[in-house]
XYZ file of C-alpha atoms in Angstrom:
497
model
C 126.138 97.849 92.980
C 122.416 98.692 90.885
C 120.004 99.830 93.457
C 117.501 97.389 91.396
C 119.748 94.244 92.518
C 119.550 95.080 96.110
C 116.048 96.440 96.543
C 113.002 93.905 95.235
C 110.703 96.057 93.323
C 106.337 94.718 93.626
C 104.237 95.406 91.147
C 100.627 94.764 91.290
C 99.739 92.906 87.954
C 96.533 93.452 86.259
C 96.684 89.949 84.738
C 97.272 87.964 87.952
C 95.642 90.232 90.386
C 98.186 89.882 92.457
C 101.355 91.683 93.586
C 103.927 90.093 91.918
C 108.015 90.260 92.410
C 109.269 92.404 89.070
C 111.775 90.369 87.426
C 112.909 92.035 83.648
C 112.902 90.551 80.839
C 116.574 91.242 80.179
C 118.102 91.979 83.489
C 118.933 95.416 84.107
C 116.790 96.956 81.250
C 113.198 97.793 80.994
C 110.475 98.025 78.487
C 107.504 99.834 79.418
C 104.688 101.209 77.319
C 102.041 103.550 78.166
C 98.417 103.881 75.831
C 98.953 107.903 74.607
C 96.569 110.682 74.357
C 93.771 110.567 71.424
C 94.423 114.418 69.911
C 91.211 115.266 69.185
C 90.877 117.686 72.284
C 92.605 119.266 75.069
C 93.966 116.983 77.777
C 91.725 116.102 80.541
C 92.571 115.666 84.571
C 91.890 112.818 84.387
C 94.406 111.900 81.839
C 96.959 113.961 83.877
C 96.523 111.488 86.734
C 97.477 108.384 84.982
C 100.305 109.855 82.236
C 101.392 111.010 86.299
C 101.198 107.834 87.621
C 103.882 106.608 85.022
C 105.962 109.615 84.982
C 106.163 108.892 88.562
C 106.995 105.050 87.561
C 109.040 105.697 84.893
C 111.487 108.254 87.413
C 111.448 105.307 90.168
C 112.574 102.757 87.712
C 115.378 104.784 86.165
C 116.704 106.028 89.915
C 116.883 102.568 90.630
C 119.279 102.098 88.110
C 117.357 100.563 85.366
C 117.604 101.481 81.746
C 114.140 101.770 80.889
C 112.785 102.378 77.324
C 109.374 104.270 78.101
C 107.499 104.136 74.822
C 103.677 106.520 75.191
C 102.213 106.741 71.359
C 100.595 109.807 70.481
C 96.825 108.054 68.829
C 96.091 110.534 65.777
C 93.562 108.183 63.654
C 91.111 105.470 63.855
C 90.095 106.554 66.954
C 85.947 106.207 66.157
C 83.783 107.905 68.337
C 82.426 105.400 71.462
C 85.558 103.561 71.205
C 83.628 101.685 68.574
C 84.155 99.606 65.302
C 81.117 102.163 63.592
C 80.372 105.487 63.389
C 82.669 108.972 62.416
C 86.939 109.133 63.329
C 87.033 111.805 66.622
C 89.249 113.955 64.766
C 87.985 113.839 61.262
C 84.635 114.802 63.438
C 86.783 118.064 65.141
C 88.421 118.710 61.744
C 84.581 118.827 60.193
C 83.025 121.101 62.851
C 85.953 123.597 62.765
C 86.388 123.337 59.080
C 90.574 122.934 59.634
C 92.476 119.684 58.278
C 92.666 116.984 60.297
C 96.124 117.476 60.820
C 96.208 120.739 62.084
C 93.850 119.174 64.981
C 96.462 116.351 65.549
C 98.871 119.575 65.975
C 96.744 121.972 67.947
C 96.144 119.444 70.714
C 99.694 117.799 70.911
C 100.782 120.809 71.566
C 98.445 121.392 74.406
C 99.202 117.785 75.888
C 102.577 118.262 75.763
C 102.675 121.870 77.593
C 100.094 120.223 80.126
C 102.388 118.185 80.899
C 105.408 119.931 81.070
C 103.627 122.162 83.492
C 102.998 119.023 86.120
C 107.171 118.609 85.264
C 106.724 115.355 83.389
C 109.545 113.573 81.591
C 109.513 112.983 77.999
C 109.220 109.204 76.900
C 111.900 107.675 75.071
C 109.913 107.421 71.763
C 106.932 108.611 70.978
C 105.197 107.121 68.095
C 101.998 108.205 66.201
C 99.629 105.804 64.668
C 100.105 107.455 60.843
C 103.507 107.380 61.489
C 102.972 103.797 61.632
C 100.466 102.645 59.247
C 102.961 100.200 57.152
C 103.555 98.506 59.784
C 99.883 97.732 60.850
C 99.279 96.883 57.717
C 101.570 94.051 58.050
C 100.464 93.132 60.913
C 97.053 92.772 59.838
C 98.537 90.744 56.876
C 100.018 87.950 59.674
C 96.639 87.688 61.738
C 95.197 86.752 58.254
C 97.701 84.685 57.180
C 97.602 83.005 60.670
C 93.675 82.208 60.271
C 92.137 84.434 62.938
C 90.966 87.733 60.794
C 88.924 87.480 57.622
C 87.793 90.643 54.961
C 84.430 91.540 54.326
C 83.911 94.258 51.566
C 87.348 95.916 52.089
C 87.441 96.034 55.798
C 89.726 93.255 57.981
C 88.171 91.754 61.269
C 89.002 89.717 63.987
C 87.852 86.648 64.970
C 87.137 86.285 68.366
C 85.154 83.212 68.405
C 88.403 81.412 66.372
C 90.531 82.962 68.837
C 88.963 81.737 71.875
C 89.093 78.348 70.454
C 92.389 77.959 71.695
C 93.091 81.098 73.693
C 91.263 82.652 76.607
C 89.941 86.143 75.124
C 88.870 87.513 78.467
C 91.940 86.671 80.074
C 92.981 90.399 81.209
C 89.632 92.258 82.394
C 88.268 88.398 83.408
C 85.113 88.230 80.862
C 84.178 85.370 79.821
C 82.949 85.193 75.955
C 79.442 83.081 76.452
C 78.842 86.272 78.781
C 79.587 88.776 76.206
C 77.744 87.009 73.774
C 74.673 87.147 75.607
C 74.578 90.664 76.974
C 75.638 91.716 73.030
C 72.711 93.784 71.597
C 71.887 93.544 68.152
C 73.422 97.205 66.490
C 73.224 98.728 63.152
C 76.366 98.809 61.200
C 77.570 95.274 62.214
C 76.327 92.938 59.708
C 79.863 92.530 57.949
C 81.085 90.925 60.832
C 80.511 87.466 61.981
C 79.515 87.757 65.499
C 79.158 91.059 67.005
C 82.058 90.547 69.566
C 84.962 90.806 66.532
C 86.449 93.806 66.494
C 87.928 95.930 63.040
C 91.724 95.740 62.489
C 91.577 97.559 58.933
C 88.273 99.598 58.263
C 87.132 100.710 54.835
C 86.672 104.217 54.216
C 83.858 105.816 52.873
C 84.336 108.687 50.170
C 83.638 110.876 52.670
C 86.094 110.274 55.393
C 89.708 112.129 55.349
C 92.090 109.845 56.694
C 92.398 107.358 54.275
C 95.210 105.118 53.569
C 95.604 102.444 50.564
C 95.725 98.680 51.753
C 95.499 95.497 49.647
C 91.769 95.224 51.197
C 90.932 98.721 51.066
C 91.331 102.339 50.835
C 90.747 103.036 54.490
C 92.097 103.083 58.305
C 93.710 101.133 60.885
C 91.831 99.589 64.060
C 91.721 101.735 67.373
C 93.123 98.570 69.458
C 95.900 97.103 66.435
C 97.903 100.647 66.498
C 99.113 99.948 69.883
C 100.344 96.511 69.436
C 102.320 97.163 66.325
C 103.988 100.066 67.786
C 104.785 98.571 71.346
C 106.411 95.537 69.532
C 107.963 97.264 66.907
C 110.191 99.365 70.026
C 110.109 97.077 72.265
C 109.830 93.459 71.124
C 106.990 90.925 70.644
C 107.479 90.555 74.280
C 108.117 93.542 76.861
C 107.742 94.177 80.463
C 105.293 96.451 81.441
C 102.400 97.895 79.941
C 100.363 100.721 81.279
C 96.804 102.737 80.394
C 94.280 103.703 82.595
C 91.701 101.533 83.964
C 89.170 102.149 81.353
C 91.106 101.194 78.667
C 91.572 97.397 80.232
C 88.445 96.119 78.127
C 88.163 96.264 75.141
C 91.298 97.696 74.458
C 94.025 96.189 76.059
C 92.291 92.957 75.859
C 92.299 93.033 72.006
C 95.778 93.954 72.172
C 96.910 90.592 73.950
C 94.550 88.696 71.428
C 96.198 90.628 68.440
C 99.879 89.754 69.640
C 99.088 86.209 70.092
C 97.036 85.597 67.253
C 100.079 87.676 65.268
C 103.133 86.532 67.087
C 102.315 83.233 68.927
C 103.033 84.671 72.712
C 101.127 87.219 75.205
C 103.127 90.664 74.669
C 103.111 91.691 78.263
C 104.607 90.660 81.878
C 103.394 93.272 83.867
C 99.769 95.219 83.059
C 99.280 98.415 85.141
C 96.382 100.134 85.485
C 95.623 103.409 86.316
C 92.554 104.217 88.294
C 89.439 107.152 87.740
C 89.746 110.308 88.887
C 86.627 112.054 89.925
C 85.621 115.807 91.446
C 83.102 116.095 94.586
C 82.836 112.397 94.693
C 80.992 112.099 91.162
C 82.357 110.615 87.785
C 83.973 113.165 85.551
C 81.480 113.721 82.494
C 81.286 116.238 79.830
C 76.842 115.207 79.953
C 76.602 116.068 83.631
C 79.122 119.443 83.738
C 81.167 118.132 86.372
C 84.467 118.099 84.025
C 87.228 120.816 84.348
C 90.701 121.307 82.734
C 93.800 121.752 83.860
C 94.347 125.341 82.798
C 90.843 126.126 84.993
C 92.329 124.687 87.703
C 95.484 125.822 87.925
C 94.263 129.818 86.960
C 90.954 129.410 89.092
C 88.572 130.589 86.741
C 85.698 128.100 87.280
C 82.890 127.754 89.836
C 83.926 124.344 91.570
C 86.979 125.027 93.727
C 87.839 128.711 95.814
C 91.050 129.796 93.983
C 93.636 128.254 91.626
C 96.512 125.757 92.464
C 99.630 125.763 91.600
C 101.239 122.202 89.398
C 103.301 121.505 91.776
C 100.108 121.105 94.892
C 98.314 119.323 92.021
C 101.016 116.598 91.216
C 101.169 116.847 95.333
C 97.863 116.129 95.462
C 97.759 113.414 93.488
C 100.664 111.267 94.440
C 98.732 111.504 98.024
C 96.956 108.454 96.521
C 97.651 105.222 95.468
C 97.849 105.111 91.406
C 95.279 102.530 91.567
C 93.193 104.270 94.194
C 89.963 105.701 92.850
C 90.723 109.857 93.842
C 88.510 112.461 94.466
C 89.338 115.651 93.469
C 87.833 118.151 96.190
C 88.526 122.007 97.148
C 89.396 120.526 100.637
C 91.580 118.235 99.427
C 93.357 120.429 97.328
C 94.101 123.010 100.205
C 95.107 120.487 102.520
C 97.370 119.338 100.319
C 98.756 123.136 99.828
C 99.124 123.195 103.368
C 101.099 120.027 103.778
C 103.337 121.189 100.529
C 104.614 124.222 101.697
C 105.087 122.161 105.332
C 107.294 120.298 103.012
C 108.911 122.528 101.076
C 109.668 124.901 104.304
C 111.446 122.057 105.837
C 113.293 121.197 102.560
C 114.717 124.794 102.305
C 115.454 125.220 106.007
C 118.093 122.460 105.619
C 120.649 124.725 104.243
C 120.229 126.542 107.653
C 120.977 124.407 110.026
C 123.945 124.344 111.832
C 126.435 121.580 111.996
C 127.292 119.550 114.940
C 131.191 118.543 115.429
C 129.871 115.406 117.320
C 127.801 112.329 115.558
C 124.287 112.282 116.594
C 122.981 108.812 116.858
C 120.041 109.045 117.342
C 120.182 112.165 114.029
C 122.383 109.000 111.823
C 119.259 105.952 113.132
C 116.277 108.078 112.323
C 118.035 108.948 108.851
C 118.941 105.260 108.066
C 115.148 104.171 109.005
C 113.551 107.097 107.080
C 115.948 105.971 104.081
C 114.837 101.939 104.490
C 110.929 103.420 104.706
C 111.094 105.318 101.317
C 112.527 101.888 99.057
C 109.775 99.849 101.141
C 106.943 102.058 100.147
C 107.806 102.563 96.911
C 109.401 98.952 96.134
C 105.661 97.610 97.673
C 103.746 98.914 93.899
C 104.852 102.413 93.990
C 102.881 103.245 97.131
C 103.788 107.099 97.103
C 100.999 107.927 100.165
C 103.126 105.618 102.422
C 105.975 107.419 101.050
C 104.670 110.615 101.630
C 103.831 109.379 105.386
C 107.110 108.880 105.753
C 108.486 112.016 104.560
C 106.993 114.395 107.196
C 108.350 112.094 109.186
C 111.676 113.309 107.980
C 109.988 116.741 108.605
C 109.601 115.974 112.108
C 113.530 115.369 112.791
C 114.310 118.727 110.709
C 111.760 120.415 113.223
C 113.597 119.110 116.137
C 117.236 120.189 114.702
C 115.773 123.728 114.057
C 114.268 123.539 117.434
C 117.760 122.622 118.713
C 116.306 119.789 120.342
C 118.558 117.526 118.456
C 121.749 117.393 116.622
C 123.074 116.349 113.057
C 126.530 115.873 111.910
C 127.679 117.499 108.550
C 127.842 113.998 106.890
C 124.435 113.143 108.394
C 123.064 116.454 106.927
C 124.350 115.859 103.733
C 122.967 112.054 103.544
C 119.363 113.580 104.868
C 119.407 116.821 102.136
C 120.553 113.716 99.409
C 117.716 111.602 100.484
C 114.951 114.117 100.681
C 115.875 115.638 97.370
C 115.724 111.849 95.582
C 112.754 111.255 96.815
C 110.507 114.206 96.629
C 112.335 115.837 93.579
C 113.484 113.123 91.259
C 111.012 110.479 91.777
C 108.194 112.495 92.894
C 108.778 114.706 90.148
C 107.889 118.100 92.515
C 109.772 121.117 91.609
C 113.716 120.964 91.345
C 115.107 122.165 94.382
C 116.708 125.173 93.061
C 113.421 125.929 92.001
C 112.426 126.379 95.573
C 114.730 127.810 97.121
C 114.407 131.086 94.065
C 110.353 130.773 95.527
C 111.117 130.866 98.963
C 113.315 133.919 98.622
C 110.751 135.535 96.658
C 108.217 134.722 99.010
C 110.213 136.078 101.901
C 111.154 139.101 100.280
C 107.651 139.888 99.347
C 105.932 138.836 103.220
C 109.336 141.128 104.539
C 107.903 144.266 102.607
C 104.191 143.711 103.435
C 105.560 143.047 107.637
C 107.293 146.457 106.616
C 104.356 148.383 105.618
C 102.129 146.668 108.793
C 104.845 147.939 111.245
C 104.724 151.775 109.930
C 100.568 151.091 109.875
C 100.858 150.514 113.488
C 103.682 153.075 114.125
C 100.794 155.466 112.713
C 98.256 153.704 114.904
C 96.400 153.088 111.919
C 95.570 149.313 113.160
C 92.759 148.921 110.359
C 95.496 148.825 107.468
C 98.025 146.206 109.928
C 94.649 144.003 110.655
C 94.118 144.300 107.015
C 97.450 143.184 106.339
C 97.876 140.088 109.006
C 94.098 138.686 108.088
C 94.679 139.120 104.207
C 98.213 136.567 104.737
C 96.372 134.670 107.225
C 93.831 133.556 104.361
C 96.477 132.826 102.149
C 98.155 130.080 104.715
C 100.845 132.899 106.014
C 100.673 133.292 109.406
C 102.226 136.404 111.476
C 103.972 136.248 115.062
C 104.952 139.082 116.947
C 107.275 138.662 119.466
C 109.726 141.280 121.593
C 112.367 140.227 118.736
C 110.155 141.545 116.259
C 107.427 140.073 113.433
C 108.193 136.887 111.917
C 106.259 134.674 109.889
C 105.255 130.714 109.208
C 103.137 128.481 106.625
C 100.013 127.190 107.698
């Protein structure tokens, strides 16, 4: 039988604000979209968290037997700068300062997003859609809100009308705004006199002579609205209703909330079961900003070379990191927390690669079968209550603590228990985690041995030629990079700390 009809999956929907029971659409299959990168720059933490957050979603769903259609668009127009209806496309903008096509900006930076993340061990999506790719298909979608009554063209650009809409709708419904509200705290802004009231929004934009991206239209020669490019695409690959749909937390007003209002005032029905929402990520307990300097990329992170954390970390004490926290946890991103997190990796990963050591017991272990039947119900209940990887994580030194003990000898483990217990550990922590394959490990760990066995080497002829500056050199040096050295009467030997 489907893991997904015997375990009951949570979800903590955006709409309700509630945890709510996950029931598919169509049972056994599952549509899930995700709001993609805009490719006007390189990819930020920030956005590594929450694309994370539904890698990490989309690998739970699948293990639990689901056929899921993960759909993340790639944004590559209409994109204005402020997330506003006004002003200059952000990469027509990048294209103009670096004097390069528009296109070859789209390129250069879905590039980088894409090796980003396939150095954090991300799966692909099952499509992956761009907004030009696309543009018929807004078009016609624009055509329907028209026809329907609730958008209206003024000099060659298309607009929605909120105030219409809300006549019968509840625009506000997602983020919880109320309209009279957003009408009064609206300022008066240049640039907005075609529309009626300030709080419409542009599905089709007309182009000035000056901008690149341009496409023809029977309104205009011009480009698609920001918010309309995601609800043609999700419904186009996954139907005018789908199960999930996930962005980070930012992106819940205006942009997700103009997407419901666009569906219904298109289609006649809310597009989406289940919203998800990823929370901010922020470094030494302040909000990541470009203005203020306290921003830094991946690459800076991961090499080291940058002035807010003591050395580089690898992806895999990153992705660590991060699924240390709830996805809809605000996280700070500290030194501390980043070398604690180190430390309790390689705890984890020492544990995980000591299994294939451990010798077999001819005799069942109960207590060695209970503890791996409890640890086994713990995972599916923290991850089955909203994806709740910290508890998970909890509960996975736990199953650190019983390999301690069978190293220790203090308890025993059958062959089938070890093989359930290696099974379990490797689901969890490789495939749904998405940390490094564990073949991947065990290549590092011999490395890693073979490389502390040579430096133990050289300390033991330092001290054979009492030169005991060069073996303190040696045994402090590995001490500050977590390695710890014990010398006993069997000789040196070595641990992770």
């Amino acid at each position: 039988m489907e893991l997904y009809k015997t375990n009951q999956l949570s979800i903590y929907n955006s709409l309700s604000k509630d945890k709510e029971k996950f029931t598919p659409i169509h049972a056994g299959n599952v549509g899930m979209y995700v709001c993609g990168p805009t490719v006007y720059s390189n990819v930020h933490l920030g956005n590594v968290r929450t694309f994370m957050s539904f890698d990490m979603v989309f690998r739970y769903l699948k293990h639990l037997g689901f056929k899921v259609r993960y759909v993340r668009n790639i944004t590559d127009a209409g994109h204005l700068e402020n997330d506003a209806d006004v002003g200059e496309d952000k990469i027509s903008k990048k294209a103009r300062l670096e004097e390069i096509e528009p296109m070859e900006v789209v390129q250069r930076y879905t590039v980088d997003f894409h090796n980003i993340l396939n150095l954090f061990n991300f799966l692909p999506p099952s499509i992956e859609p761009t907004a030009t790719g696309h543009i018929i298909e807004q078009i016609e979608l624009i055509q329907t809100i028209i026809d329907n009554g609730f958008g209206y063209i003024v000099n060659g650009s298309v607009y929605f009308d909120v105030h219409k809409y809300n006549e019968t709708n509840d625009y506000g419904i997602l983020s919880k705004r109320k309209l009279e509200d957003l009408i009064h705290n609206t300022r008066a802004l240049d640039g907005q006199s075609d529309k009626k009231n300030p709080q419409d929004f542009a599905l089709w934009k007309r182009a000035e002579p000056q901008h690149i991206m341009k496409w023809p239209s029977p309104w205009s020669d011009g480009f698609p609205g920001w918010h309309l490019e995601c609800t043609a695409m999700s419904t186009k690959y996954l139907g005018e209703q789908f199960d999930i749909h996930g962005g980070g937390m930012d992106l819940k007003f205006p942009h997700h909330e103009c997407e419901i209002a666009q569906n219904v005032a298109a289609k006649g029905t809310a597009p989406v079961n289940y919203w998800m929402h990823a929370n901010m990520l922020e470094m030494n307990g302040q909000r990541m900003s470009k203005s203020t300097g306290n921003i830094i990329n991946p690459d800076q992170l991961l090499t080291g070379e940058n002035d807010k954390f003591s050395k580089g970390f690898s992806p895999n004490v990153i992705r660590f990191f991060m699924m240390q926290s709830s996805y809809r946890s605000i996280l700070d991103l500290t030194d501390a927390g980043l070398l604690a997190s180190e430390k309790g990796f390689n705890r984890l990963m020492d544990a995980v690669s000591s299994l294939s050591k451990l010798e077999i017991s001819k005799a069942t272990s109960k207590m060695a079968s209970e503890t791996i039947a409890s640890l086994k119900l713990k995972f599916y209940e923290a991850m089955n209550d909203d994806f709740n990887t910290p508890i998970l994580i909890a509960h996975l030194f736990d199953g650190v603590s019983l390999i301690n003990k069978l190293k220790a000898g203090t308890e025993t483990i059958s062959e089938t228990d070890l093989n359930n217990l290696k099974s379990l550990l490797h689901t969890f922590i490789f495939d749904i985690l998405g940390l490094t394959t564990i073949s991947e490990v065990n290549e590092g760990t011999d490395k890693l041995e073979g490389t502390i066995s040579l430096l133990i080497e050289l300390r033991n002829q330092a001290r054979a030629n009492k030169d005991f500056a060069m073996s303190d050199k040696i045994r402090d040096e590995l001490l500050a990079f977590g390695i710890q050295l014990k010398d006993g009467k069997d000789g040196t030997t070595f641990s992770l700390s």
